[in-house]
mmCIF file of the C-alpha atoms, coordinates in Angstrom:
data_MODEL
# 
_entry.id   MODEL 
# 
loop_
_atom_site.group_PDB 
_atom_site.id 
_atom_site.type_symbol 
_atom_site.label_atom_id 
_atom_site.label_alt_id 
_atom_site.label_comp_id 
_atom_site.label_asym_id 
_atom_site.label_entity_id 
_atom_site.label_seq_id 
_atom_site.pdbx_PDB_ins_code 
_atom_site.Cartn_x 
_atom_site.Cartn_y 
_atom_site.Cartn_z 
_atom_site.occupancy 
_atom_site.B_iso_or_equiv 
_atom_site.pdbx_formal_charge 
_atom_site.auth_seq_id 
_atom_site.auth_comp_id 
_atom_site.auth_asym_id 
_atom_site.auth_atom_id 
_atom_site.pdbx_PDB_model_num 
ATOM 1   C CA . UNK A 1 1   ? -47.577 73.085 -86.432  1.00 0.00 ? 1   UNK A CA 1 
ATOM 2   C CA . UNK A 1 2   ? -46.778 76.230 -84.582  1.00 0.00 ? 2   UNK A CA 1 
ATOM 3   C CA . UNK A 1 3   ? -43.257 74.650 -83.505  1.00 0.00 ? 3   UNK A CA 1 
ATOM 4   C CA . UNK A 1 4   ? -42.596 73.142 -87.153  1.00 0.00 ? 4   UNK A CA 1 
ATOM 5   C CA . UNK A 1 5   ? -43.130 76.623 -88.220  1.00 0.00 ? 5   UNK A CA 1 
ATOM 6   C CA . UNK A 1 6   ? -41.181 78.619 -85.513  1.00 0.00 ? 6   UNK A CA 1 
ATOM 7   C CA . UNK A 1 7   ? -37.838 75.874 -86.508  1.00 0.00 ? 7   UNK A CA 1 
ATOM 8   C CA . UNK A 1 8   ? -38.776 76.939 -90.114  1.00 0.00 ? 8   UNK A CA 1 
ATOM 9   C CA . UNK A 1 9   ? -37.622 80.254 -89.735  1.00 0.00 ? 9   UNK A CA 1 
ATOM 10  C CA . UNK A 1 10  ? -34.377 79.318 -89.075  1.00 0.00 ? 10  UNK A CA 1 
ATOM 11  C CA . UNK A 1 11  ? -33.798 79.537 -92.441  1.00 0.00 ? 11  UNK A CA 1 
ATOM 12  C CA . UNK A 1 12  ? -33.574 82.687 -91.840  1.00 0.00 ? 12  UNK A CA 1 
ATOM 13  C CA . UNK A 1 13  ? -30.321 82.665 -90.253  1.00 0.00 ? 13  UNK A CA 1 
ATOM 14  C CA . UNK A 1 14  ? -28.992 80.903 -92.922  1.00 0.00 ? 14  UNK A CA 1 
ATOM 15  C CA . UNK A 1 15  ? -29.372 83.369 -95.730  1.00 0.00 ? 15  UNK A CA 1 
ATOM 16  C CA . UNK A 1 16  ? -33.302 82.368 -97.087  1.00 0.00 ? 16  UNK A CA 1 
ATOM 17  C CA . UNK A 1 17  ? -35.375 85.743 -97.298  1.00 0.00 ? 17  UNK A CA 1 
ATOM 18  C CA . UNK A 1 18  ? -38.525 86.188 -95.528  1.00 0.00 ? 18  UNK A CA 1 
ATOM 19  C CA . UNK A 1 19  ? -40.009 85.970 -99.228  1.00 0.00 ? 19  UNK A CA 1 
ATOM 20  C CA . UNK A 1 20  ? -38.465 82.840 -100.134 1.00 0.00 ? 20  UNK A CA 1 
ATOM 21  C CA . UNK A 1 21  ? -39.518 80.912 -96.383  1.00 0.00 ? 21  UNK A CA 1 
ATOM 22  C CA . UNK A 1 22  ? -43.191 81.734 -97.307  1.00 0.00 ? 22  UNK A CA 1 
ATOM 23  C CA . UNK A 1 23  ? -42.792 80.873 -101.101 1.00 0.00 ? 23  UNK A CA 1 
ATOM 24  C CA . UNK A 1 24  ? -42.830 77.407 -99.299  1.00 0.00 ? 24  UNK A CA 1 
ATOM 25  C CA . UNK A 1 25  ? -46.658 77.843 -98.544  1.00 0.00 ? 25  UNK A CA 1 
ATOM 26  C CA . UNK A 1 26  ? -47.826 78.515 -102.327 1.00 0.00 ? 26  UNK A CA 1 
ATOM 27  C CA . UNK A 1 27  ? -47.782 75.008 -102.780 1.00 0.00 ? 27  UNK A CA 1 
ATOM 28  C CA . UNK A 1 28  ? -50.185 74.117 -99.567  1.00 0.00 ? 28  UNK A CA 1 
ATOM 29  C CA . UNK A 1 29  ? -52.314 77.017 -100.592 1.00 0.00 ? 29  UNK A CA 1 
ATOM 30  C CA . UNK A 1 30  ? -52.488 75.507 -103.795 1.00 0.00 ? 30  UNK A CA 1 
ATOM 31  C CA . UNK A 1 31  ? -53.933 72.370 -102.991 1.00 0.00 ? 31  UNK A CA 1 
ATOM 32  C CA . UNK A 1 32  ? -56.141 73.572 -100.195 1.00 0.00 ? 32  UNK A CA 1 
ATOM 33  C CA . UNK A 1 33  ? -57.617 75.636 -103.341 1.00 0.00 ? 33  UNK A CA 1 
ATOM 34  C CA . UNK A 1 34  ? -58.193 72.738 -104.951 1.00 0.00 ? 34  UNK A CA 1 
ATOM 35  C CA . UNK A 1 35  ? -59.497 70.608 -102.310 1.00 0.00 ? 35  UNK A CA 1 
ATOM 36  C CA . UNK A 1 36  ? -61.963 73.351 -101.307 1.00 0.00 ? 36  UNK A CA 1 
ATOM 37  C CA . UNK A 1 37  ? -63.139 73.301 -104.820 1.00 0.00 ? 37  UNK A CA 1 
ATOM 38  C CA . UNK A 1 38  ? -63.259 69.938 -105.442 1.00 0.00 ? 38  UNK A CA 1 
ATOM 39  C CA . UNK A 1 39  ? -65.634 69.619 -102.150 1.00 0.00 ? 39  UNK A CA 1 
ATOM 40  C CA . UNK A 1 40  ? -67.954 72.653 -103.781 1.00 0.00 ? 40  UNK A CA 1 
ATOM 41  C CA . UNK A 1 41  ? -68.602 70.340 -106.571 1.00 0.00 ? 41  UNK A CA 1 
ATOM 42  C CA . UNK A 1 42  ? -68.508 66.799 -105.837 1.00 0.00 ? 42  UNK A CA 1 
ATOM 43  C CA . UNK A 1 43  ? -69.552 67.130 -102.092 1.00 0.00 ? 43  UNK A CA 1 
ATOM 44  C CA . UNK A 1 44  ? -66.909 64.866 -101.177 1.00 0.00 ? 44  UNK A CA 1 
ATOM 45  C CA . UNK A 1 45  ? -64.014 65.335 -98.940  1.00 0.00 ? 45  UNK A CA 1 
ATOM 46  C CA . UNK A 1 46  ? -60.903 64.670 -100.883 1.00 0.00 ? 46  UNK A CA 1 
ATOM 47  C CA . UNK A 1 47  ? -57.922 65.827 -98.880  1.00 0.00 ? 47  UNK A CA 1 
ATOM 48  C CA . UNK A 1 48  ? -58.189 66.262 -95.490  1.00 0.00 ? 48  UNK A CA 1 
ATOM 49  C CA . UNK A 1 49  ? -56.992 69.242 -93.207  1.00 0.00 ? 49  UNK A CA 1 
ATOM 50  C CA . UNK A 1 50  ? -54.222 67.743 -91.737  1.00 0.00 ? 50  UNK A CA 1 
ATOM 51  C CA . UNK A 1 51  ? -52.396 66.635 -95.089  1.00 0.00 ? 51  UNK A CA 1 
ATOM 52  C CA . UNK A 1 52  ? -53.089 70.247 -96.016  1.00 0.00 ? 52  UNK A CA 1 
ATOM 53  C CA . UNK A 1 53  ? -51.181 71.416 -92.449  1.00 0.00 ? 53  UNK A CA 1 
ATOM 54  C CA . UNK A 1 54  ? -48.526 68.849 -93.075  1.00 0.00 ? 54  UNK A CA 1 
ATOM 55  C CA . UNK A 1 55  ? -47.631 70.525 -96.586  1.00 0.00 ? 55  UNK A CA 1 
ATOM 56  C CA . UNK A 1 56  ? -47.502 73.855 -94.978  1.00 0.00 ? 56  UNK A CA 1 
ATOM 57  C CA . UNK A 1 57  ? -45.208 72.765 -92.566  1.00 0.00 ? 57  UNK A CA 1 
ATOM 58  C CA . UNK A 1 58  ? -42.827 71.066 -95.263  1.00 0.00 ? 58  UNK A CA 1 
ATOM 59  C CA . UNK A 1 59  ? -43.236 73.627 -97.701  1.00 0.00 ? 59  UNK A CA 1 
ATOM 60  C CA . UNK A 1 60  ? -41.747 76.085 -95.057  1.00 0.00 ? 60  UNK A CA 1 
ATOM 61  C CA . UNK A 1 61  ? -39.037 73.630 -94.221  1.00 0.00 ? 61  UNK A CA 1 
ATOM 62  C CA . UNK A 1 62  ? -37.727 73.151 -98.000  1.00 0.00 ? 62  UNK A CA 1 
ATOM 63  C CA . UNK A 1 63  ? -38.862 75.690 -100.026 1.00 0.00 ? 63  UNK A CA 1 
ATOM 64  C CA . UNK A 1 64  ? -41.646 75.685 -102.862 1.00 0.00 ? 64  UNK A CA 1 
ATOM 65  C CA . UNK A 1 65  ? -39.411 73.781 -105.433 1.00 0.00 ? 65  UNK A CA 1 
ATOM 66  C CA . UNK A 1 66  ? -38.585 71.457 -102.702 1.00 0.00 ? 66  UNK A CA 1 
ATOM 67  C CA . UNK A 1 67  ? -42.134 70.886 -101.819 1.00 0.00 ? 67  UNK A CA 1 
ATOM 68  C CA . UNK A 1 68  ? -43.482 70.444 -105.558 1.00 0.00 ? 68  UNK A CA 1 
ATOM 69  C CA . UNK A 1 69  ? -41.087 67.274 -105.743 1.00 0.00 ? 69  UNK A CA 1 
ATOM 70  C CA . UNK A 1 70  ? -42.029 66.361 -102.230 1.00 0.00 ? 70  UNK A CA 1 
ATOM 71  C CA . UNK A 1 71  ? -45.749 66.370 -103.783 1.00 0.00 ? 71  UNK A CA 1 
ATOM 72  C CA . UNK A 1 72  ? -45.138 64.478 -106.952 1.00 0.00 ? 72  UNK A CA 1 
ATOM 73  C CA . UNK A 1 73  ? -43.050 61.778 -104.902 1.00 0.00 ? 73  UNK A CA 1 
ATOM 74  C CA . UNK A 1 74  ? -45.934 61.404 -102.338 1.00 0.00 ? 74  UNK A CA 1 
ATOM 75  C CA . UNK A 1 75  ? -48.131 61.140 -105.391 1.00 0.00 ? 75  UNK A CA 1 
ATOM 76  C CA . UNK A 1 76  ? -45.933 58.690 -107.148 1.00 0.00 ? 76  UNK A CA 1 
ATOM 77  C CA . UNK A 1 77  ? -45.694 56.378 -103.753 1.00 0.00 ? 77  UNK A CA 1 
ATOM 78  C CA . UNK A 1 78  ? -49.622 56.597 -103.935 1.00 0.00 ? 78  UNK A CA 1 
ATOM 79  C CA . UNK A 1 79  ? -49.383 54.959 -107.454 1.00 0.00 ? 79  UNK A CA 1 
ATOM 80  C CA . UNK A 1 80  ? -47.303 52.059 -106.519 1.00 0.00 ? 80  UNK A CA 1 
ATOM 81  C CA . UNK A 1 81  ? -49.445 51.630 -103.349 1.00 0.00 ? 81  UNK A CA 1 
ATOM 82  C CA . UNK A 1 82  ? -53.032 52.406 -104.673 1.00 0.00 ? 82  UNK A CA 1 
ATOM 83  C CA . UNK A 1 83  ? -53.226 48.997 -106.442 1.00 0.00 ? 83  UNK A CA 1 
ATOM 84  C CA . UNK A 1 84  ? -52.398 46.724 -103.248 1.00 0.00 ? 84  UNK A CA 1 
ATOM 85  C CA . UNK A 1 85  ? -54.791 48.123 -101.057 1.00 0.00 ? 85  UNK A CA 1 
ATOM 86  C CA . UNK A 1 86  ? -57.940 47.617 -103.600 1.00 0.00 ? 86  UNK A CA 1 
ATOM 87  C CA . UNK A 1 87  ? -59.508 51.428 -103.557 1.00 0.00 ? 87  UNK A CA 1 
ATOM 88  C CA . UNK A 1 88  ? -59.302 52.023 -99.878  1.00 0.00 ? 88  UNK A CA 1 
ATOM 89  C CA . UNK A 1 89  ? -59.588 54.883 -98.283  1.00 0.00 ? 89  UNK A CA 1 
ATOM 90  C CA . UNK A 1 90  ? -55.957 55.086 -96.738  1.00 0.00 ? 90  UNK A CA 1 
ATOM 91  C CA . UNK A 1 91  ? -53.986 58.423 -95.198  1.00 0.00 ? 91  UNK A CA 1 
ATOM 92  C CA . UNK A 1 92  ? -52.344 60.585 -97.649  1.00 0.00 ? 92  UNK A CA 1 
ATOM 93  C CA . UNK A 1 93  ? -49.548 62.207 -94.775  1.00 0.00 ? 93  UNK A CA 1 
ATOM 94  C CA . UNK A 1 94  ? -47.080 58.982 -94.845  1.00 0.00 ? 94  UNK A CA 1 
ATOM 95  C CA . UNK A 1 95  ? -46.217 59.812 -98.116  1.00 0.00 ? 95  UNK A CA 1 
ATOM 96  C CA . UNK A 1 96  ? -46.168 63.162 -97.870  1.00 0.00 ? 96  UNK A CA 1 
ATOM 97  C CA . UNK A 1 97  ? -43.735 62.528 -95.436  1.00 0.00 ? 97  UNK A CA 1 
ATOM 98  C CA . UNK A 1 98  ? -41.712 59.811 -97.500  1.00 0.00 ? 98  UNK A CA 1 
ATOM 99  C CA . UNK A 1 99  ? -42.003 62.387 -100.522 1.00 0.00 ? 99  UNK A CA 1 
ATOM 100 C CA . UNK A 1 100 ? -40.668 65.262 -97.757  1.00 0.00 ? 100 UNK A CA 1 
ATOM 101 C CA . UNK A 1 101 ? -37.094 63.004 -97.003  1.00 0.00 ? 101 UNK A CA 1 
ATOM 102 C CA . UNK A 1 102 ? -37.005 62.234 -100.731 1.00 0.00 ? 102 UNK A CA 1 
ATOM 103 C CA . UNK A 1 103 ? -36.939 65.922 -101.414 1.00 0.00 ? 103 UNK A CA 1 
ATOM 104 C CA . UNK A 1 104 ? -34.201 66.980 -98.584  1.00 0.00 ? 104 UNK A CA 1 
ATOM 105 C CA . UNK A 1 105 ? -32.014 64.221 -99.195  1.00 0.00 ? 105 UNK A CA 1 
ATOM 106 C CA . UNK A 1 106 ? -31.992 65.119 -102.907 1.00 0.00 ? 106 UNK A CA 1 
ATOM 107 C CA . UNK A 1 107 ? -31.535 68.824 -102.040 1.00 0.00 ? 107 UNK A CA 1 
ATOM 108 C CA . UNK A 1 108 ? -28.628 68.018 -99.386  1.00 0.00 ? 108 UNK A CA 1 
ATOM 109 C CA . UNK A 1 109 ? -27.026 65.530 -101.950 1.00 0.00 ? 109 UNK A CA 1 
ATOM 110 C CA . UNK A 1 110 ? -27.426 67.193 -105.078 1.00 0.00 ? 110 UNK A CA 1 
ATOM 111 C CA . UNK A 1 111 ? -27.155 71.149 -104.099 1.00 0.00 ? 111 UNK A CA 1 
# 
């Protein structure tokens, strides 16, 4: 993480503020919010840390808008894939990291 992070701020160099690199983590902090209190009151573990870690890393990659659609595509992969596996338990990262291309190819292609 601390490597993903240190080639994040090379967006420095290429005209991102400091404020706009860490805008990236609002998103992970978000979640990891909403994990935490999701945990407090069910008792269950919903999200684990590393999916949490992974969205930091990608939110400081591509930037918060960039990591909201990164999000809902991971989300919308889990949709389409939710129904084949019959209610297993199954990792969340892969599509986080599916939802992560998604995002920079439509950010590269588009912007």
């Amino acid at each position: 993480m601390a490597v993903g992070a240190a080639v994040s701020l090379l967006r420095l160099a290429e005209g991102d503020t400091l404020i706009q690199v860490l805008m990236g983590l609002v998103p992970a902090l978000g979640i990891f919010i909403l994990t935490a209190v999701l945990k407090a009151v069910t008792g269950r573990s919903s999200l684990g840390m590393g999916d949490i870690k992974l969205l930091a890393v990608i939110g400081l990659h591509l930037g918060m808008t960039e990591t909201v659609l990164a999000i809902g595509t991971a989300c919308v992969i889990t949709l389409i894939i939710y129904p084949v596996l019959r209610g297993k338990r199954f990792p969340f990262a892969p599509m986080l990291a599916a939802g992560a291309v998604f995002a920079a190819a439509g950010h590269f292609l588009f912007l």
